[in-house]
Amino acid sequence: MPRVTSLSAALLLGASQAISSADHAAYVPPKLVHCECRLENMEAQYLEDAEAAGIDVTSSFEGREGTSIDAFHFRHLQLAVEAQPLTPDQEQTSHSQEPCASNAPPKPKRQKIFQHPYGSGEAWSKLKPSQSSIRQPHDLSELPSPLVPVLTPPTAGSKSQMKKAKTGKKSRRGKKASRPRGGVVFREAGRDPVLSDALRLRRKLVLGGDLFGTQSFSILEDAPHVSTGWHGLNPRPSARREILALHRRPEEMRKVLETFRPVPADLSRSTILLDKGNSIFFFRTKQFDWFRQGGQAFHDSVMLLLRDILNSPKEKARFRENDRGPHLPFIIGHHRQYVLKPSLTEWHEKNKEAVEVFMATPIVQTIINRASSLVKIMFPGVAERVETSAAWHEKNHGIKPLFGVFWNLCINALFPGQNRVHCLPHTDFKNIVGVCLLAIYLAPGKVFNHKKRSWLVLWEAGVIVELPPWTFTAYPSALLYHFNVDITDFKFVTTEGDSPTLENSTPIEPGDEQVSVEVRQGVESGGLWAPLDAVNIPAIQHKSPTAFETPPSLLVVLLSSNNMHCAV
C-alpha cells in the first residue's frame, strides 16, 4: 500500500481502487461534476500527493462518462470512495466533508456533437457583407454576451448627406481643421480617435473579405465552456474516443468530413466565419508580401535558437511518444500552467540572452506587432481582457507580456528525419476563452501544396479551412475540437458560391499532393505558436498542459496570451 501523505491523496487512492476493483466489475461510477473550486492553494499539494500515491491523475478516470481531471477535487473523489464499503475511519472522514458548492446538478445534455456536427456543409452559405448585424465590442468573459462582436459595414449615405459632406469646410494646409471630427463610427468609439480608426479598419476588413455564415452553430451555445466563461471544457471521454477511432480509420473519417463545409482561401482577401448569431469566431488574413519576404530571416532566427536541441537524440527520444506528435514543442515567455505565480519557462530563464537575440530580430518584432494589432481590431474584447489581466499581473507579480498582447510563444519544430507536424484531434480546453493566432510560413526551399495538405478541421462548426503560408489565422481553440487533415482523396469540391455543387465549384483532382522537401541544417520544417487568451486575474486558477501542432512542411507562429495551446 503506498504511503499516503494527506486526505486528498487518501481519497484519490481510494477512488482509483474502487473503480479498478474486480469485485465491482458492473459498478458504474457516479457522474463527477466539474468543480469551480479550482483547488485554489491546495493544488500543488494535491498533485504531489497523487504522484506519491502512484495515481496518474490525468488518466485514472479516463473513459468514465462525465469525468475529467477537473473533477479530481478531493470532495468529488469522495463520491467514488463512498461506492465501496467504508471503514469507520473512512466513514467519519467522509461525513466530515461538506459537499462542494459547485457540485450542482448538470445542465440538460446538448446534442451529441460528435455524431451530428452542427455546421454540416448545407448549413453554411457565403454571405454579402451587408447581411451582418451591428454588434458593440463585448468582453469575452461576459457570458452570455457574444464572444466576438461583428460590426455592420457602413451603408451608403443619402445624396443629401453626401452633398453636405462635400460642401463642408476643409482644413487648410498647416492649420487645424475648422470642423471637429464626427461620424457614426466616431460616435460608436466614444469619440476616441484611436478606437475609431480601429473600428474603421475592422469594417474595411469585413467589407473586403469573404464572409461565410451558418444557421446551425452557435459559438456560445454549442461550444462547451465552464459556467464562468473563463475557459473551455474537454469533450466527454466517450466523444473523444469516438473521434479518435474515426481518425484511425481514414476512410470512415473522410465520409464524415465530406459533409463539412470546405473554406478554400483567396490569397488576396481575408476570410471571416460567422456563427448563427453573426458573431465572428474565425478570421484568416490574405497572404502578406512582407511576411513572405521576411521568411528566410525568420527561419534563420528560429534555427539559431533551436539547432542544438533539435540535434539532440535525447530530446528526440523524449517526445517520440508525445500525444500531440513527436515534434518539439518549445515554449518561451511566461509559464502559467499548474502554478500559482507565473514565471519564465525554465529554458527561457537559463537562456535569456539567446531569447533576446531571437526576439530582437526585426521580422519577429513585425510579426508580434501586427498580430497584436490584428487581435485588437478584429477581437477587441479579447485584447481588452488580456490587457486588463496583464495590468493585474504587473501590479501583483511585476511581469507583463513579452509578445504584445501575448504571454508566450511556442516553437513547434521537427527533429532530423521528420518531415511533418500534423496535429491529432484535441481541444485546448484549458486555455482561457479567447483566440489562438497562427502566423503560418513556409520553410526556405520547400514547396507546400496548401490546396490539399493540412487543412484545419473545426469539428463543432462543421468546417474545414485551408491554411496557406504567409497568412494569419485566429480562432478560439479552447472552444472547438480541432485537428489537421489532408483532403487529397476527398470528394467534396471547393466552392465559389453559396453551397458546394458541381455547377458552382471546381473539383479537387488527385495528383498534386507531392511536397518537395529540402533538408536545411538537419531540420526540414517546424512551427512557432502561442494562443491568445486572458491570463488569470485574482481567484482564477488557470492551469493547462501545453501542446501544439503545425501543418506539414510549414512553420507556424501562434501568438496568444495565456498558455500555448493552439492548433493548425
Coordinates of C-alpha atoms in Angstrom, one line a residue:
M1 CA 0.0 0.0 0.0
P2 CA 1.6 3.3 -1.0
R3 CA 2.3 5.8 1.7
V4 CA -0.4 8.5 1.8
T5 CA 0.5 12.0 3.0
S6 CA -2.8 13.8 3.1
L7 CA -6.6 13.3 2.9
S8 CA -6.6 14.3 -0.7
A9 CA -4.2 11.5 -1.6
A10 CA -6.1 9.0 0.5
L11 CA -9.3 9.8 -1.3
L12 CA -7.5 9.8 -4.6
L13 CA -6.1 6.3 -3.9
G14 CA -9.4 5.0 -2.6
A15 CA -11.2 6.2 -5.7
S16 CA -8.7 4.5 -8.0
Q17 CA -9.0 1.2 -6.2
A18 CA -12.8 1.5 -6.1
I19 CA -13.0 1.8 -9.8
S20 CA -10.5 -0.8 -10.7
S21 CA -11.7 -3.4 -8.2
A22 CA -12.6 -6.8 -9.8
D23 CA -15.4 -7.1 -7.2
H24 CA -17.2 -4.2 -8.8
A25 CA -16.9 -5.0 -12.5
A26 CA -20.5 -3.9 -13.0
Y27 CA -20.1 -0.8 -10.9
V28 CA -21.0 2.5 -12.7
P29 CA -19.2 5.4 -11.1
P30 CA -21.2 8.5 -10.1
K31 CA -21.1 11.4 -12.5
L32 CA -18.5 13.7 -11.3
V33 CA -19.4 17.3 -11.9
H34 CA -16.9 19.9 -13.0
C35 CA -15.7 21.8 -9.9
E36 CA -15.1 25.5 -9.9
C37 CA -13.2 25.4 -6.6
R38 CA -10.1 25.0 -8.7
L39 CA -8.3 23.5 -5.7
E40 CA -7.0 27.0 -5.0
N41 CA -3.9 26.9 -2.8
M42 CA -4.1 23.2 -2.3
E43 CA -3.3 22.5 -5.9
A44 CA 0.5 21.8 -5.6
Q45 CA 0.0 19.6 -2.5
Y46 CA -2.8 17.8 -4.3
L47 CA -0.7 16.9 -7.3
E48 CA 2.3 15.9 -5.1
D49 CA 0.1 13.5 -3.1
A50 CA -1.4 12.0 -6.2
E51 CA 2.1 11.3 -7.5
A52 CA 3.3 9.9 -4.2
A53 CA 0.2 7.6 -4.1
G54 CA 1.1 6.2 -7.6
I55 CA -2.0 7.7 -9.2
D56 CA -2.0 9.0 -12.7
V57 CA -4.3 12.0 -12.3
T58 CA -4.8 12.5 -16.0
S59 CA -6.0 9.0 -16.7
S60 CA -7.4 7.5 -13.5
F61 CA -10.9 8.2 -14.6
E62 CA -10.2 8.3 -18.4
G63 CA -13.0 6.6 -20.2
R64 CA -15.6 7.1 -17.5
E65 CA -18.6 9.1 -18.7
G66 CA -18.8 12.6 -17.4
T67 CA -15.4 12.7 -15.7
S68 CA -12.3 14.7 -16.3
I69 CA -9.3 16.0 -14.5
D70 CA -11.4 18.9 -13.4
A71 CA -13.4 16.5 -11.3
F72 CA -10.4 15.4 -9.2
H73 CA -11.2 17.7 -6.3
F74 CA -10.9 15.6 -3.2
R75 CA -14.5 16.3 -2.2
H76 CA -15.7 15.0 -5.6
L77 CA -13.5 11.9 -5.3
Q78 CA -15.3 11.2 -2.0
L79 CA -18.3 10.2 -4.2
A80 CA -16.4 7.4 -5.8
V81 CA -14.9 6.3 -2.5
E82 CA -18.4 6.0 -1.0
A83 CA -19.3 3.4 -3.6
Q84 CA -17.0 1.0 -1.6
P85 CA -17.7 -0.3 1.9
L86 CA -16.1 2.3 4.2
T87 CA -14.1 1.6 7.3
P88 CA -15.2 3.5 10.5
D89 CA -12.3 5.9 10.0
Q90 CA -13.2 6.5 6.3
E91 CA -16.9 6.9 7.2
Q92 CA -16.0 9.6 9.8
T93 CA -13.8 11.4 7.3
S94 CA -16.4 11.2 4.6
H95 CA -19.1 12.8 6.8
S96 CA -16.7 15.5 7.9
Q97 CA -16.5 16.9 4.5
E98 CA -19.2 19.3 3.2
P99 CA -20.3 18.9 -0.4
C100 CA -18.7 21.2 -2.8
A101 CA -20.8 24.3 -3.5
S102 CA -20.2 24.0 -7.2
N103 CA -21.4 20.4 -7.3
A104 CA -24.8 21.3 -8.7
P105 CA -26.8 19.1 -11.0
P106 CA -25.6 19.2 -14.6
K107 CA -27.5 21.2 -17.2
P108 CA -29.6 19.4 -19.8
K109 CA -27.5 17.5 -22.3
R110 CA -26.8 19.1 -25.6
Q111 CA -27.0 17.3 -28.9
K112 CA -24.1 14.9 -29.4
I113 CA -21.8 17.0 -31.4
F114 CA -19.5 14.2 -32.5
Q115 CA -22.3 12.2 -34.2
H116 CA -24.1 15.1 -35.9
P117 CA -21.8 18.2 -36.4
Y118 CA -23.8 21.3 -36.1
G119 CA -22.3 23.1 -39.1
S120 CA -22.6 20.4 -41.8
G121 CA -22.0 21.7 -45.3
E122 CA -25.5 22.5 -46.2
A123 CA -25.9 24.8 -43.2
W124 CA -23.2 27.2 -44.4
S125 CA -23.5 29.8 -47.1
K126 CA -21.4 32.6 -48.5
L127 CA -22.7 36.0 -47.3
K128 CA -22.7 39.5 -48.6
P129 CA -21.1 42.0 -46.1
S130 CA -24.5 43.8 -45.8
Q131 CA -26.0 40.7 -44.2
S132 CA -24.1 41.0 -41.0
S133 CA -25.6 42.8 -38.0
I134 CA -24.3 45.6 -35.7
R135 CA -22.6 44.5 -32.5
Q136 CA -20.7 46.6 -30.0
P137 CA -17.5 45.1 -28.6
H138 CA -18.0 42.7 -25.7
D139 CA -15.6 41.3 -23.2
L140 CA -15.3 37.5 -23.7
S141 CA -15.9 36.9 -20.0
E142 CA -19.3 38.5 -20.2
L143 CA -21.4 35.4 -20.9
P144 CA -23.9 35.0 -22.4
S145 CA -22.8 38.1 -24.3
P146 CA -21.4 37.3 -27.8
L147 CA -17.9 36.0 -27.7
V148 CA -16.8 38.1 -30.6
P149 CA -18.7 41.1 -32.0
V150 CA -19.5 41.8 -35.6
L151 CA -19.8 45.3 -37.0
T152 CA -22.1 46.1 -39.8
P153 CA -20.3 47.5 -42.8
P154 CA -21.4 51.1 -43.3
T155 CA -24.3 51.6 -45.7
A156 CA -24.2 54.2 -48.4
G157 CA -25.4 57.6 -47.3
S158 CA -28.2 59.5 -49.0
K159 CA -27.4 62.1 -51.7
S160 CA -28.2 64.9 -49.4
Q161 CA -25.7 63.6 -46.8
M162 CA -23.1 63.1 -49.4
K163 CA -23.6 66.7 -50.7
K164 CA -23.4 68.0 -47.2
A165 CA -20.2 66.3 -46.7
K166 CA -18.7 67.7 -49.9
T167 CA -19.7 71.2 -49.1
G168 CA -18.3 71.2 -45.5
K169 CA -15.3 73.3 -44.7
K170 CA -12.0 71.8 -45.5
S171 CA -8.9 72.1 -43.4
R172 CA -6.1 74.3 -44.8
R173 CA -2.6 73.1 -45.1
G174 CA -0.7 73.8 -41.9
K175 CA -3.8 74.7 -39.9
K176 CA -6.2 72.7 -37.8
A177 CA -9.5 71.6 -39.4
S178 CA -12.3 74.0 -38.7
R179 CA -14.8 71.2 -38.1
P180 CA -14.4 68.6 -35.3
R181 CA -14.2 65.0 -36.3
G182 CA -17.6 63.2 -36.4
G183 CA -19.4 60.3 -37.9
V184 CA -21.2 57.1 -36.8
V185 CA -18.1 55.1 -36.2
F186 CA -16.5 58.0 -34.3
R187 CA -19.6 58.1 -32.0
E188 CA -19.5 54.3 -31.6
A189 CA -16.0 54.7 -30.4
G190 CA -17.0 57.1 -27.7
R191 CA -15.2 59.9 -29.7
D192 CA -11.9 58.1 -29.1
P193 CA -9.8 58.7 -32.3
V194 CA -7.6 55.6 -31.8
L195 CA -10.6 53.3 -31.3
S196 CA -12.4 55.0 -34.1
D197 CA -9.6 54.2 -36.5
A198 CA -9.6 50.6 -35.3
L199 CA -13.3 50.3 -36.0
R200 CA -12.9 51.7 -39.4
L201 CA -10.2 49.2 -40.2
R202 CA -12.4 46.5 -38.9
R203 CA -15.3 47.4 -41.2
K204 CA -12.9 47.7 -44.1
L205 CA -11.7 44.1 -43.5
V206 CA -15.3 42.9 -43.3
L207 CA -16.3 44.7 -46.5
G208 CA -13.3 43.5 -48.4
G209 CA -13.3 39.9 -47.2
D210 CA -15.2 36.7 -47.8
L211 CA -17.9 36.1 -45.3
F212 CA -19.4 32.7 -44.5
G213 CA -22.3 32.1 -42.2
T214 CA -24.1 29.1 -40.7
Q215 CA -27.6 28.6 -39.4
S216 CA -26.8 25.6 -37.2
F217 CA -23.8 26.5 -35.0
S218 CA -23.5 29.0 -32.1
I219 CA -20.1 29.6 -30.5
L220 CA -22.0 30.4 -27.3
E221 CA -24.5 27.6 -27.1
D222 CA -22.7 24.8 -28.9
A223 CA -19.0 25.3 -27.9
P224 CA -18.6 23.9 -24.3
H225 CA -17.2 26.2 -21.7
V226 CA -17.2 26.5 -17.9
S227 CA -20.0 28.5 -16.3
T228 CA -17.7 31.4 -15.5
G229 CA -16.8 31.7 -19.2
W230 CA -13.1 31.8 -18.5
H231 CA -12.1 28.6 -20.3
G232 CA -13.4 25.7 -22.4
L233 CA -14.4 22.2 -21.4
N234 CA -12.9 19.0 -22.7
P235 CA -15.5 16.9 -24.7
R236 CA -16.8 13.8 -22.9
P237 CA -14.4 10.8 -22.9
S238 CA -16.8 8.8 -25.0
A239 CA -16.9 11.5 -27.6
R240 CA -13.1 11.8 -27.7
R241 CA -12.8 8.1 -28.1
E242 CA -15.3 8.2 -31.0
I243 CA -13.5 10.9 -32.9
L244 CA -10.0 9.4 -32.3
A245 CA -11.3 6.0 -33.5
L246 CA -12.5 7.7 -36.7
H247 CA -9.2 9.4 -37.0
R248 CA -7.5 6.0 -37.1
R249 CA -9.9 4.9 -39.8
P250 CA -9.2 7.4 -42.6
E251 CA -11.9 6.1 -44.9
E252 CA -14.6 6.5 -42.3
M253 CA -13.4 9.9 -41.2
R254 CA -13.3 11.0 -44.8
K255 CA -17.0 10.1 -45.2
V256 CA -17.9 12.3 -42.2
L257 CA -15.7 15.2 -43.2
E258 CA -17.0 15.3 -46.8
T259 CA -20.3 16.6 -45.2
F260 CA -18.4 19.6 -43.8
R261 CA -18.2 23.0 -45.5
P262 CA -14.8 23.5 -47.2
V263 CA -13.4 27.0 -46.9
P264 CA -10.7 27.5 -49.5
A265 CA -8.5 30.6 -49.4
D266 CA -8.4 33.5 -51.8
L267 CA -4.9 34.7 -51.2
S268 CA -5.9 38.3 -52.0
R269 CA -8.8 38.5 -49.5
S270 CA -9.4 37.8 -45.8
T271 CA -11.9 35.2 -44.7
I272 CA -14.5 35.6 -41.9
L273 CA -16.7 32.8 -40.4
L274 CA -19.8 33.9 -38.6
D275 CA -22.0 31.7 -36.3
K276 CA -25.8 31.8 -36.4
G277 CA -25.8 34.8 -34.1
N278 CA -23.4 36.7 -36.5
S279 CA -20.5 36.5 -34.1
I280 CA -17.1 36.3 -35.7
F281 CA -15.3 33.2 -34.4
F282 CA -12.7 32.7 -37.2
F283 CA -10.6 35.1 -39.1
R284 CA -8.0 34.4 -41.8
T285 CA -6.0 37.2 -43.4
K286 CA -4.9 37.5 -47.0
Q287 CA -1.4 36.5 -47.9
F288 CA 1.2 39.1 -46.7
D289 CA 4.1 40.0 -49.1
W290 CA 6.1 41.4 -46.2
F291 CA 5.8 38.1 -44.4
R292 CA 7.0 36.1 -47.4
Q293 CA 9.9 38.4 -48.0
G294 CA 11.0 38.0 -44.4
G295 CA 10.6 34.2 -44.4
Q296 CA 14.3 33.5 -44.7
A297 CA 15.3 35.8 -41.9
F298 CA 12.6 34.4 -39.7
H299 CA 13.6 30.8 -40.3
D300 CA 17.3 31.6 -39.7
S301 CA 16.4 33.1 -36.3
V302 CA 14.4 30.0 -35.3
M303 CA 17.2 27.7 -36.3
L304 CA 19.8 29.8 -34.4
L305 CA 17.7 29.4 -31.3
L306 CA 16.8 25.7 -31.6
R307 CA 19.6 23.9 -33.6
D308 CA 21.3 22.3 -30.6
I309 CA 18.1 21.0 -29.1
L310 CA 16.9 19.6 -32.4
N311 CA 20.2 17.8 -32.9
S312 CA 19.9 16.1 -29.5
P313 CA 19.0 12.4 -29.7
K314 CA 17.9 12.6 -26.1
E315 CA 15.4 15.3 -26.8
K316 CA 14.1 13.4 -29.9
A317 CA 13.5 10.3 -27.8
R318 CA 11.8 12.3 -25.1
F319 CA 9.0 13.4 -27.5
R320 CA 8.8 10.2 -29.6
E321 CA 5.5 9.1 -27.9
N322 CA 4.0 12.5 -27.3
D323 CA 0.2 12.5 -27.6
R324 CA 0.3 15.6 -29.9
G325 CA 3.0 14.2 -32.1
P326 CA 6.8 13.5 -32.0
H327 CA 7.9 17.1 -32.8
L328 CA 9.5 19.6 -30.4
P329 CA 7.1 21.9 -28.5
F330 CA 9.4 24.7 -27.3
I331 CA 8.0 27.5 -25.2
I332 CA 9.4 30.9 -24.4
G333 CA 7.7 33.5 -22.4
H334 CA 5.8 33.2 -19.1
H335 CA 4.6 29.8 -18.0
R336 CA 1.2 29.6 -16.1
Q337 CA 0.2 26.0 -16.1
Y338 CA -0.2 24.4 -12.7
V339 CA 1.5 27.3 -10.9
L340 CA 0.2 30.0 -8.5
K341 CA 2.6 32.6 -9.7
P342 CA 3.6 33.0 -13.4
S343 CA 7.3 32.8 -14.3
L344 CA 9.5 32.5 -17.3
T345 CA 9.9 28.9 -18.6
E346 CA 13.0 27.1 -17.3
W347 CA 14.8 27.2 -20.6
H348 CA 14.0 30.9 -21.1
E349 CA 15.3 31.7 -17.7
K350 CA 18.6 29.9 -18.3
N351 CA 19.0 31.3 -21.9
K352 CA 17.8 34.8 -21.7
E353 CA 20.5 36.1 -24.0
A354 CA 19.6 33.7 -26.8
V355 CA 15.9 34.5 -26.4
E356 CA 16.6 38.3 -26.5
V357 CA 18.6 37.8 -29.8
F358 CA 15.6 35.9 -31.3
M359 CA 13.1 38.5 -30.1
A360 CA 15.2 41.4 -31.3
T361 CA 15.1 40.1 -34.9
P362 CA 13.1 42.7 -37.0
I363 CA 10.9 40.1 -38.6
V364 CA 10.0 38.6 -35.3
Q365 CA 9.1 42.1 -33.9
T366 CA 7.0 42.8 -37.0
I367 CA 5.0 39.5 -36.6
I368 CA 4.4 40.2 -32.9
N369 CA 3.3 43.8 -33.5
R370 CA 1.0 43.0 -36.5
A371 CA -0.5 40.0 -34.7
S372 CA -1.3 42.1 -31.7
S373 CA -2.9 44.8 -33.9
L374 CA -5.0 42.3 -35.7
V375 CA -6.4 41.0 -32.5
K376 CA -7.2 44.5 -31.3
I377 CA -9.0 45.3 -34.5
M378 CA -11.0 42.0 -35.1
F379 CA -11.3 40.8 -31.5
P380 CA -11.3 44.0 -29.3
G381 CA -13.0 42.2 -26.4
V382 CA -10.2 39.7 -26.2
A383 CA -7.5 42.3 -26.4
E384 CA -9.1 44.4 -23.7
R385 CA -9.4 41.4 -21.4
V386 CA -5.8 40.4 -21.9
E387 CA -4.6 44.0 -21.2
T388 CA -6.7 44.1 -18.0
S389 CA -5.2 40.8 -16.8
A390 CA -1.7 42.0 -17.8
A391 CA -2.1 45.1 -15.7
W392 CA -3.1 43.0 -12.7
H393 CA -0.1 40.7 -13.2
E394 CA 2.3 43.7 -13.5
K395 CA 0.9 45.1 -10.2
N396 CA 0.9 41.8 -8.3
H397 CA 3.8 39.9 -9.9
G398 CA 5.9 42.5 -11.6
I399 CA 5.6 40.9 -15.0
K400 CA 4.0 41.8 -18.3
P401 CA 3.6 40.1 -21.7
L402 CA 6.7 39.9 -23.8
F403 CA 4.8 39.4 -27.1
G404 CA 2.4 42.3 -27.4
V405 CA -0.9 41.1 -26.1
F406 CA 0.5 37.5 -25.9
W407 CA 2.2 35.9 -22.9
N408 CA 4.3 33.3 -24.6
L409 CA 5.3 31.7 -27.8
C410 CA 5.8 28.0 -28.5
I411 CA 8.1 26.9 -31.3
N412 CA 7.0 23.5 -32.7
A413 CA 9.9 22.3 -34.7
L414 CA 10.9 19.0 -36.4
F415 CA 13.7 16.8 -35.4
P416 CA 16.1 15.4 -38.1
G417 CA 14.3 12.7 -40.1
Q418 CA 10.9 14.2 -39.5
N419 CA 9.1 15.8 -42.4
R420 CA 5.6 16.6 -40.9
V421 CA 4.0 18.1 -37.9
H422 CA 0.3 17.1 -38.1
C423 CA -2.0 17.6 -35.1
L424 CA -4.3 14.9 -33.7
P425 CA -7.9 15.7 -32.7
H426 CA -8.0 17.7 -29.5
T427 CA -9.3 20.9 -27.9
D428 CA -7.2 23.3 -25.9
F429 CA -10.0 23.4 -23.3
K430 CA -7.7 24.8 -20.5
N431 CA -7.0 27.9 -22.5
I432 CA -8.9 30.9 -21.3
V433 CA -11.7 31.8 -23.8
G434 CA -10.0 33.9 -26.4
V435 CA -8.4 33.3 -29.8
C436 CA -5.4 31.5 -30.9
L437 CA -3.5 33.4 -33.6
L438 CA -1.4 31.4 -36.1
A439 CA 1.2 33.1 -38.3
I440 CA 1.9 30.4 -41.0
Y441 CA 5.1 30.5 -43.0
L442 CA 6.9 28.2 -45.4
A443 CA 10.4 27.0 -44.7
P444 CA 13.0 28.1 -47.3
G445 CA 13.5 25.7 -50.2
K446 CA 10.1 24.0 -49.6
V447 CA 7.1 23.6 -51.8
F448 CA 3.9 23.1 -49.9
N449 CA 0.5 22.2 -51.5
H450 CA -1.8 24.1 -49.2
K451 CA -4.7 23.4 -51.6
K452 CA -4.6 19.8 -50.4
R453 CA -2.5 19.5 -47.3
S454 CA -3.2 20.1 -43.6
W455 CA -6.5 21.8 -43.7
L456 CA -7.8 22.7 -40.3
V457 CA -11.0 20.9 -39.1
L458 CA -13.2 22.8 -36.7
W459 CA -15.5 20.0 -35.6
E460 CA -18.4 21.6 -33.9
A461 CA -18.7 24.3 -36.5
G462 CA -18.6 21.7 -39.4
V463 CA -15.9 23.4 -41.5
I464 CA -12.6 22.5 -43.0
V465 CA -10.3 25.5 -43.6
E466 CA -7.4 25.9 -45.9
L467 CA -4.2 27.3 -44.2
P468 CA -1.9 28.9 -46.8
P469 CA 1.6 30.1 -45.8
W470 CA 2.2 33.8 -45.2
T471 CA -1.2 34.3 -43.6
F472 CA -2.5 34.9 -40.1
T473 CA -5.4 32.8 -38.7
A474 CA -7.3 33.4 -35.4
Y475 CA -10.0 31.2 -33.8
P476 CA -10.9 30.1 -30.2
S477 CA -9.0 26.8 -29.8
A478 CA -10.3 26.5 -26.3
L479 CA -13.9 26.0 -27.5
L480 CA -13.5 23.9 -30.7
Y481 CA -12.3 20.4 -31.2
H482 CA -9.8 20.7 -34.0
F483 CA -7.2 18.8 -36.0
N484 CA -5.4 18.7 -39.3
V485 CA -6.4 16.6 -42.3
D486 CA -5.2 16.1 -45.9
I487 CA -8.1 16.4 -48.4
T488 CA -6.3 14.6 -51.3
D489 CA -8.9 11.9 -51.6
F490 CA -12.0 13.9 -50.6
K491 CA -15.0 14.1 -52.9
F492 CA -16.3 17.4 -51.8
V493 CA -15.5 20.4 -54.0
T494 CA -14.1 23.8 -53.3
T495 CA -16.8 26.3 -53.9
E496 CA -17.1 29.8 -55.1
G497 CA -20.9 30.1 -54.4
D498 CA -23.3 29.7 -51.6
S499 CA -23.1 25.9 -51.2
P500 CA -20.9 23.2 -52.8
T501 CA -22.4 21.9 -56.0
L502 CA -21.0 20.6 -59.3
E503 CA -22.3 23.6 -61.1
N504 CA -20.6 26.3 -59.0
S505 CA -17.4 24.6 -57.9
T506 CA -14.0 23.4 -59.1
P507 CA -13.4 19.7 -58.3
I508 CA -10.3 18.9 -56.4
E509 CA -8.3 16.5 -58.6
P510 CA -5.7 14.0 -57.3
G511 CA -2.1 14.1 -58.3
D512 CA -0.8 17.3 -56.9
E513 CA -0.2 16.2 -53.3
Q514 CA 3.6 15.8 -53.6
V515 CA 5.7 18.0 -51.4
S516 CA 9.3 18.9 -52.2
V517 CA 11.4 19.0 -49.1
E518 CA 14.9 20.3 -48.7
V519 CA 16.7 19.4 -45.5
R520 CA 18.2 22.5 -44.1
Q521 CA 20.7 22.4 -41.1
G522 CA 19.3 18.9 -40.2
V523 CA 15.8 20.2 -39.9
E524 CA 13.1 20.0 -42.5
S525 CA 10.3 22.2 -41.0
G526 CA 8.7 23.2 -37.8
G527 CA 6.4 25.7 -36.2
L528 CA 6.0 28.5 -33.8
W529 CA 3.0 29.2 -31.7
A530 CA 1.2 30.7 -28.8
P531 CA -2.6 31.1 -28.1
L532 CA -4.3 34.4 -27.2
D533 CA -6.4 34.3 -24.1
A534 CA -6.6 36.4 -21.0
V535 CA -4.4 35.3 -18.2
N536 CA -5.7 34.7 -14.7
I537 CA -6.9 37.5 -12.5
P538 CA -7.4 37.2 -8.8
A539 CA -9.1 33.9 -7.7
I540 CA -9.0 32.4 -11.2
Q541 CA -6.6 29.5 -11.1
H542 CA -5.9 28.6 -14.8
K543 CA -3.9 25.5 -15.5
S544 CA -3.4 23.5 -18.6
P545 CA -1.0 21.3 -20.4
T546 CA 0.9 22.7 -23.3
A547 CA 0.8 21.4 -26.8
F548 CA 0.7 22.5 -30.4
E549 CA 0.7 21.3 -33.9
T550 CA 1.6 22.7 -37.3
P551 CA 0.8 21.7 -40.9
P552 CA 3.4 19.5 -42.8
S553 CA 6.2 21.5 -44.3
L554 CA 5.0 24.6 -42.6
L555 CA 6.2 26.8 -39.8
V556 CA 3.5 28.4 -37.6
V557 CA 3.8 31.2 -35.2
L558 CA 0.9 31.1 -32.7
L559 CA 0.5 34.1 -30.6
S560 CA -1.7 34.1 -27.5
S561 CA -1.8 35.5 -24.1
N562 CA -2.1 32.5 -21.8
N563 CA -0.8 29.0 -22.1
M564 CA 0.3 28.0 -25.5
H565 CA -2.3 25.7 -26.9
C566 CA -3.2 26.2 -30.5
A567 CA -3.6 24.1 -33.4
V568 CA -3.2 24.2 -37.1

